[in-house]
């Protein structure tokens, strides 16, 4: 059993999906253990394109998580995942790190949790520039072309519960269910004791709506980075 104190780079977790529809899977990376000089010490979460009707814990196959078969740009977490009780991640083993695992993802700086890819596109098309978090450093980089960054996720630290919601939403959608209809009665219920399970539901939908086919279409490695970056210079008005 893995605990918060003995988690290791490459730890793989199984997530029980909402509605009893099956299980999804993630791999955790420690940003400060990948051989880079960084300022932000976060966890990088690789969300795998692996689904199972039943638990894979007894038949864990490390090689499944050494393929970089990812659903979306990896979100990051500042806090450790929930490992016990309701809505927890279940540790099932460790995998070797892949070549792509050593690449720190770039993130769109964004302007809070309500920012969308359409907002970013609009700012750039209006002549602005978008800030990018590069190599987990607080060094101001930017992009002037939305096409160079539209495959990236936003720089806003998630929690494990939000990733659970994303996985459930994603696999419901893949199985032909309507996640918007399924969660309709729970949206806007954050803070009510009866809906604790759906904590961070809106963040899960944010992750789902940020997901792009552009990420899935790009080559490994390339998909984790902005395609072009420049040193930050204020836009001349």
Tab-separated table of C-alpha atoms in Angstrom:
chain	number	residue	atom	x	y	z
A	1	UNK	CA	0.000	0.000	0.000
A	2	UNK	CA	1.258	3.478	-0.838
A	3	UNK	CA	0.905	6.356	1.605
A	4	UNK	CA	1.373	10.089	1.225
A	5	UNK	CA	4.897	9.741	2.657
A	6	UNK	CA	6.259	6.980	0.431
A	7	UNK	CA	4.899	7.867	-3.004
A	8	UNK	CA	7.500	7.474	-5.740
A	9	UNK	CA	7.981	8.855	-9.209
A	10	UNK	CA	5.972	6.767	-11.667
A	11	UNK	CA	3.336	5.649	-9.155
A	12	UNK	CA	0.192	4.435	-10.941
A	13	UNK	CA	-3.282	4.836	-9.476
A	14	UNK	CA	-6.689	3.424	-10.263
A	15	UNK	CA	-9.733	5.699	-10.032
A	16	UNK	CA	-13.241	4.330	-9.539
A	17	UNK	CA	-15.489	6.216	-11.942
A	18	UNK	CA	-18.792	7.804	-10.994
A	19	UNK	CA	-21.978	5.921	-11.747
A	20	UNK	CA	-20.251	2.563	-11.300
A	21	UNK	CA	-19.167	2.554	-14.955
A	22	UNK	CA	-15.643	1.222	-14.385
A	23	UNK	CA	-12.110	2.466	-13.710
A	24	UNK	CA	-9.690	5.040	-15.091
A	25	UNK	CA	-5.914	5.379	-14.563
A	26	UNK	CA	-3.272	8.014	-13.878
A	27	UNK	CA	0.483	8.126	-13.321
A	28	UNK	CA	2.089	10.626	-10.962
A	29	UNK	CA	5.393	12.395	-11.634
A	30	UNK	CA	7.336	14.620	-9.234
A	31	UNK	CA	8.415	17.778	-11.072
A	32	UNK	CA	11.471	18.199	-8.826
A	33	UNK	CA	12.738	14.672	-9.591
A	34	UNK	CA	12.980	14.949	-13.369
A	35	UNK	CA	16.419	16.560	-13.571
A	36	UNK	CA	15.382	20.169	-14.173
A	37	UNK	CA	15.952	23.416	-12.338
A	38	UNK	CA	12.472	24.520	-11.317
A	39	UNK	CA	10.706	26.991	-9.048
A	40	UNK	CA	7.256	25.402	-8.837
A	41	UNK	CA	7.288	22.041	-7.035
A	42	UNK	CA	4.106	20.357	-8.260
A	43	UNK	CA	2.967	16.883	-9.224
A	44	UNK	CA	2.463	16.207	-12.935
A	45	UNK	CA	-0.465	13.880	-13.587
A	46	UNK	CA	-0.436	11.763	-16.743
A	47	UNK	CA	-4.003	10.708	-17.560
A	48	UNK	CA	-3.921	7.465	-19.522
A	49	UNK	CA	-6.179	6.300	-22.318
A	50	UNK	CA	-6.861	3.112	-20.380
A	51	UNK	CA	-10.288	2.014	-19.203
A	52	UNK	CA	-11.437	-1.175	-17.505
A	53	UNK	CA	-14.827	-2.523	-16.460
A	54	UNK	CA	-13.139	-4.208	-13.497
A	55	UNK	CA	-10.180	-3.351	-11.280
A	56	UNK	CA	-6.707	-4.016	-12.731
A	57	UNK	CA	-5.036	-3.996	-9.327
A	58	UNK	CA	-4.435	-7.759	-9.198
A	59	UNK	CA	-3.264	-7.857	-12.794
A	60	UNK	CA	-1.199	-4.673	-12.856
A	61	UNK	CA	0.933	-4.477	-16.007
A	62	UNK	CA	3.583	-1.729	-15.761
A	63	UNK	CA	4.182	-1.651	-19.521
A	64	UNK	CA	0.677	-0.270	-20.075
A	65	UNK	CA	1.873	2.943	-18.445
A	66	UNK	CA	5.144	3.150	-20.366
A	67	UNK	CA	3.511	3.968	-23.707
A	68	UNK	CA	2.580	7.673	-23.311
A	69	UNK	CA	-0.930	6.860	-24.512
A	70	UNK	CA	-2.461	9.952	-22.937
A	71	UNK	CA	-5.927	11.462	-23.154
A	72	UNK	CA	-4.996	15.094	-22.643
A	73	UNK	CA	-2.302	17.583	-21.672
A	74	UNK	CA	-1.146	16.629	-18.139
A	75	UNK	CA	-2.685	18.731	-15.354
A	76	UNK	CA	-0.600	19.517	-12.289
A	77	UNK	CA	-1.375	19.294	-8.583
A	78	UNK	CA	0.143	21.202	-5.683
A	79	UNK	CA	-1.349	18.979	-2.962
A	80	UNK	CA	-0.990	15.222	-2.698
A	81	UNK	CA	-3.909	13.071	-3.850
A	82	UNK	CA	-6.565	11.658	-1.534
A	83	UNK	CA	-5.372	8.094	-0.832
A	84	UNK	CA	-7.933	6.846	1.681
A	85	UNK	CA	-11.677	6.777	1.958
A	86	UNK	CA	-14.270	8.141	-0.394
A	87	UNK	CA	-13.102	9.431	-3.774
A	88	UNK	CA	-9.530	8.264	-3.169
A	89	UNK	CA	-6.902	7.089	-5.627
A	90	UNK	CA	-5.964	3.414	-5.259
A	91	UNK	CA	-2.268	2.706	-5.687
A	92	UNK	CA	-1.725	-0.292	-7.967
A	93	UNK	CA	2.017	-0.205	-8.705
A	94	UNK	CA	4.902	1.627	-10.334
A	95	UNK	CA	6.032	1.901	-13.932
A	96	UNK	CA	9.338	2.938	-15.471
A	97	UNK	CA	9.468	6.519	-16.697
A	98	UNK	CA	9.311	7.112	-20.429
A	99	UNK	CA	11.414	9.568	-22.400
A	100	UNK	CA	8.459	11.947	-22.553
A	101	UNK	CA	7.984	11.760	-18.781
A	102	UNK	CA	11.210	13.763	-18.377
A	103	UNK	CA	9.826	16.687	-20.394
A	104	UNK	CA	8.215	19.332	-18.200
A	105	UNK	CA	4.920	20.398	-19.798
A	106	UNK	CA	4.254	24.002	-20.753
A	107	UNK	CA	1.030	25.591	-19.527
A	108	UNK	CA	-1.070	28.535	-20.634
A	109	UNK	CA	-0.840	31.160	-17.883
A	110	UNK	CA	-4.506	32.049	-18.152
A	111	UNK	CA	-6.502	34.388	-15.955
A	112	UNK	CA	-8.106	32.222	-13.307
A	113	UNK	CA	-10.365	29.179	-13.272
A	114	UNK	CA	-13.006	30.802	-15.444
A	115	UNK	CA	-10.639	31.388	-18.377
A	116	UNK	CA	-11.288	29.334	-21.514
A	117	UNK	CA	-9.414	28.533	-24.722
A	118	UNK	CA	-11.839	30.862	-26.537
A	119	UNK	CA	-10.821	33.671	-24.167
A	120	UNK	CA	-7.160	33.013	-24.932
A	121	UNK	CA	-7.801	32.944	-28.672
A	122	UNK	CA	-9.732	36.223	-28.471
A	123	UNK	CA	-6.949	37.997	-26.571
A	124	UNK	CA	-4.301	36.898	-29.052
A	125	UNK	CA	-6.404	37.664	-32.113
A	126	UNK	CA	-6.994	41.144	-30.659
A	127	UNK	CA	-3.244	41.750	-30.797
A	128	UNK	CA	-2.322	40.602	-27.305
A	129	UNK	CA	0.140	38.022	-26.067
A	130	UNK	CA	-0.469	35.062	-23.782
A	131	UNK	CA	1.769	34.253	-20.817
A	132	UNK	CA	3.188	30.727	-20.662
A	133	UNK	CA	4.628	28.810	-17.707
A	134	UNK	CA	7.734	27.184	-19.189
A	135	UNK	CA	9.829	24.548	-17.376
A	136	UNK	CA	7.940	25.191	-14.112
A	137	UNK	CA	9.771	28.496	-13.802
A	138	UNK	CA	8.387	31.909	-12.880
A	139	UNK	CA	10.083	33.346	-15.948
A	140	UNK	CA	7.801	35.363	-18.178
A	141	UNK	CA	7.455	33.801	-21.598
A	142	UNK	CA	4.661	34.418	-24.057
A	143	UNK	CA	3.100	33.417	-27.339
A	144	UNK	CA	1.530	35.598	-30.033
A	145	UNK	CA	-0.020	32.721	-31.974
A	146	UNK	CA	-2.946	30.728	-30.576
A	147	UNK	CA	-2.132	27.809	-32.878
A	148	UNK	CA	1.185	27.388	-31.054
A	149	UNK	CA	-0.455	26.844	-27.661
A	150	UNK	CA	-4.016	25.580	-28.233
A	151	UNK	CA	-2.989	21.993	-27.381
A	152	UNK	CA	-1.750	22.972	-23.891
A	153	UNK	CA	-3.596	22.880	-20.595
A	154	UNK	CA	-3.964	25.825	-18.227
A	155	UNK	CA	-1.632	26.578	-15.328
A	156	UNK	CA	-4.075	26.115	-12.480
A	157	UNK	CA	-3.286	23.498	-9.902
A	158	UNK	CA	-5.934	20.798	-9.643
A	159	UNK	CA	-6.870	18.381	-6.864
A	160	UNK	CA	-7.270	14.628	-7.208
A	161	UNK	CA	-11.053	14.926	-6.849
A	162	UNK	CA	-11.179	17.183	-9.937
A	163	UNK	CA	-9.200	14.622	-11.921
A	164	UNK	CA	-11.616	11.920	-10.734
A	165	UNK	CA	-14.501	13.990	-12.077
A	166	UNK	CA	-12.685	14.556	-15.366
A	167	UNK	CA	-12.044	10.831	-15.814
A	168	UNK	CA	-15.689	10.028	-15.097
A	169	UNK	CA	-16.920	12.726	-17.479
A	170	UNK	CA	-14.524	11.604	-20.203
A	171	UNK	CA	-15.365	7.900	-20.044
A	172	UNK	CA	-19.091	8.570	-19.756
A	173	UNK	CA	-18.818	10.563	-22.964
A	174	UNK	CA	-16.769	7.815	-24.636
A	175	UNK	CA	-19.372	5.218	-23.668
A	176	UNK	CA	-22.190	7.243	-25.224
A	177	UNK	CA	-23.552	8.674	-21.979
A	178	UNK	CA	-24.257	12.385	-21.546
A	179	UNK	CA	-22.130	13.610	-18.606
A	180	UNK	CA	-23.818	17.014	-18.638
A	181	UNK	CA	-27.174	15.329	-18.062
A	182	UNK	CA	-25.763	12.875	-15.494
A	183	UNK	CA	-24.259	15.618	-13.317
A	184	UNK	CA	-26.972	18.217	-13.898
A	185	UNK	CA	-28.504	17.872	-10.434
A	186	UNK	CA	-25.084	18.094	-8.730
A	187	UNK	CA	-23.717	21.183	-10.443
A	188	UNK	CA	-23.716	24.216	-8.183
A	189	UNK	CA	-23.909	22.007	-5.083
A	190	UNK	CA	-20.317	22.520	-3.873
A	191	UNK	CA	-20.237	22.965	-0.120
A	192	UNK	CA	-23.365	20.976	0.669
A	193	UNK	CA	-22.624	17.948	2.834
A	194	UNK	CA	-24.843	15.655	0.768
A	195	UNK	CA	-22.743	16.307	-2.342
A	196	UNK	CA	-19.230	15.913	-0.926
A	197	UNK	CA	-18.451	13.268	-3.559
A	198	UNK	CA	-18.871	15.871	-6.283
A	199	UNK	CA	-16.402	18.338	-4.838
A	200	UNK	CA	-14.480	19.973	-7.697
A	201	UNK	CA	-17.080	18.926	-10.269
A	202	UNK	CA	-16.764	22.225	-12.135
A	203	UNK	CA	-12.986	21.810	-12.290
A	204	UNK	CA	-13.543	18.383	-13.819
A	205	UNK	CA	-15.742	19.913	-16.498
A	206	UNK	CA	-13.100	22.601	-17.067
A	207	UNK	CA	-10.520	19.901	-17.766
A	208	UNK	CA	-12.933	18.115	-20.099
A	209	UNK	CA	-13.745	21.277	-22.025
A	210	UNK	CA	-10.056	22.237	-22.302
A	211	UNK	CA	-9.202	18.854	-23.816
A	212	UNK	CA	-8.281	19.183	-27.482
A	213	UNK	CA	-7.808	16.931	-30.478
A	214	UNK	CA	-4.732	19.037	-31.232
A	215	UNK	CA	-2.927	17.496	-28.269
A	216	UNK	CA	-3.742	13.982	-29.403
A	217	UNK	CA	-2.649	14.737	-32.980
A	218	UNK	CA	0.810	16.099	-32.154
A	219	UNK	CA	3.913	13.947	-31.861
A	220	UNK	CA	5.110	12.862	-28.427
A	221	UNK	CA	7.256	15.437	-26.691
A	222	UNK	CA	6.118	18.186	-29.036
A	223	UNK	CA	2.605	18.025	-27.610
A	224	UNK	CA	3.860	18.962	-24.123
A	225	UNK	CA	5.437	22.230	-25.251
A	226	UNK	CA	4.317	25.452	-26.859
A	227	UNK	CA	5.402	25.271	-30.491
A	228	UNK	CA	7.020	28.722	-30.254
A	229	UNK	CA	7.870	30.952	-27.308
A	230	UNK	CA	9.434	34.390	-26.910
A	231	UNK	CA	10.875	36.302	-24.012
A	232	UNK	CA	8.202	38.508	-22.478
A	233	UNK	CA	7.985	42.042	-23.849
A	234	UNK	CA	5.008	44.313	-23.147
A	235	UNK	CA	2.739	44.805	-26.129
A	236	UNK	CA	3.111	48.278	-27.578
A	237	UNK	CA	-0.155	50.195	-27.515
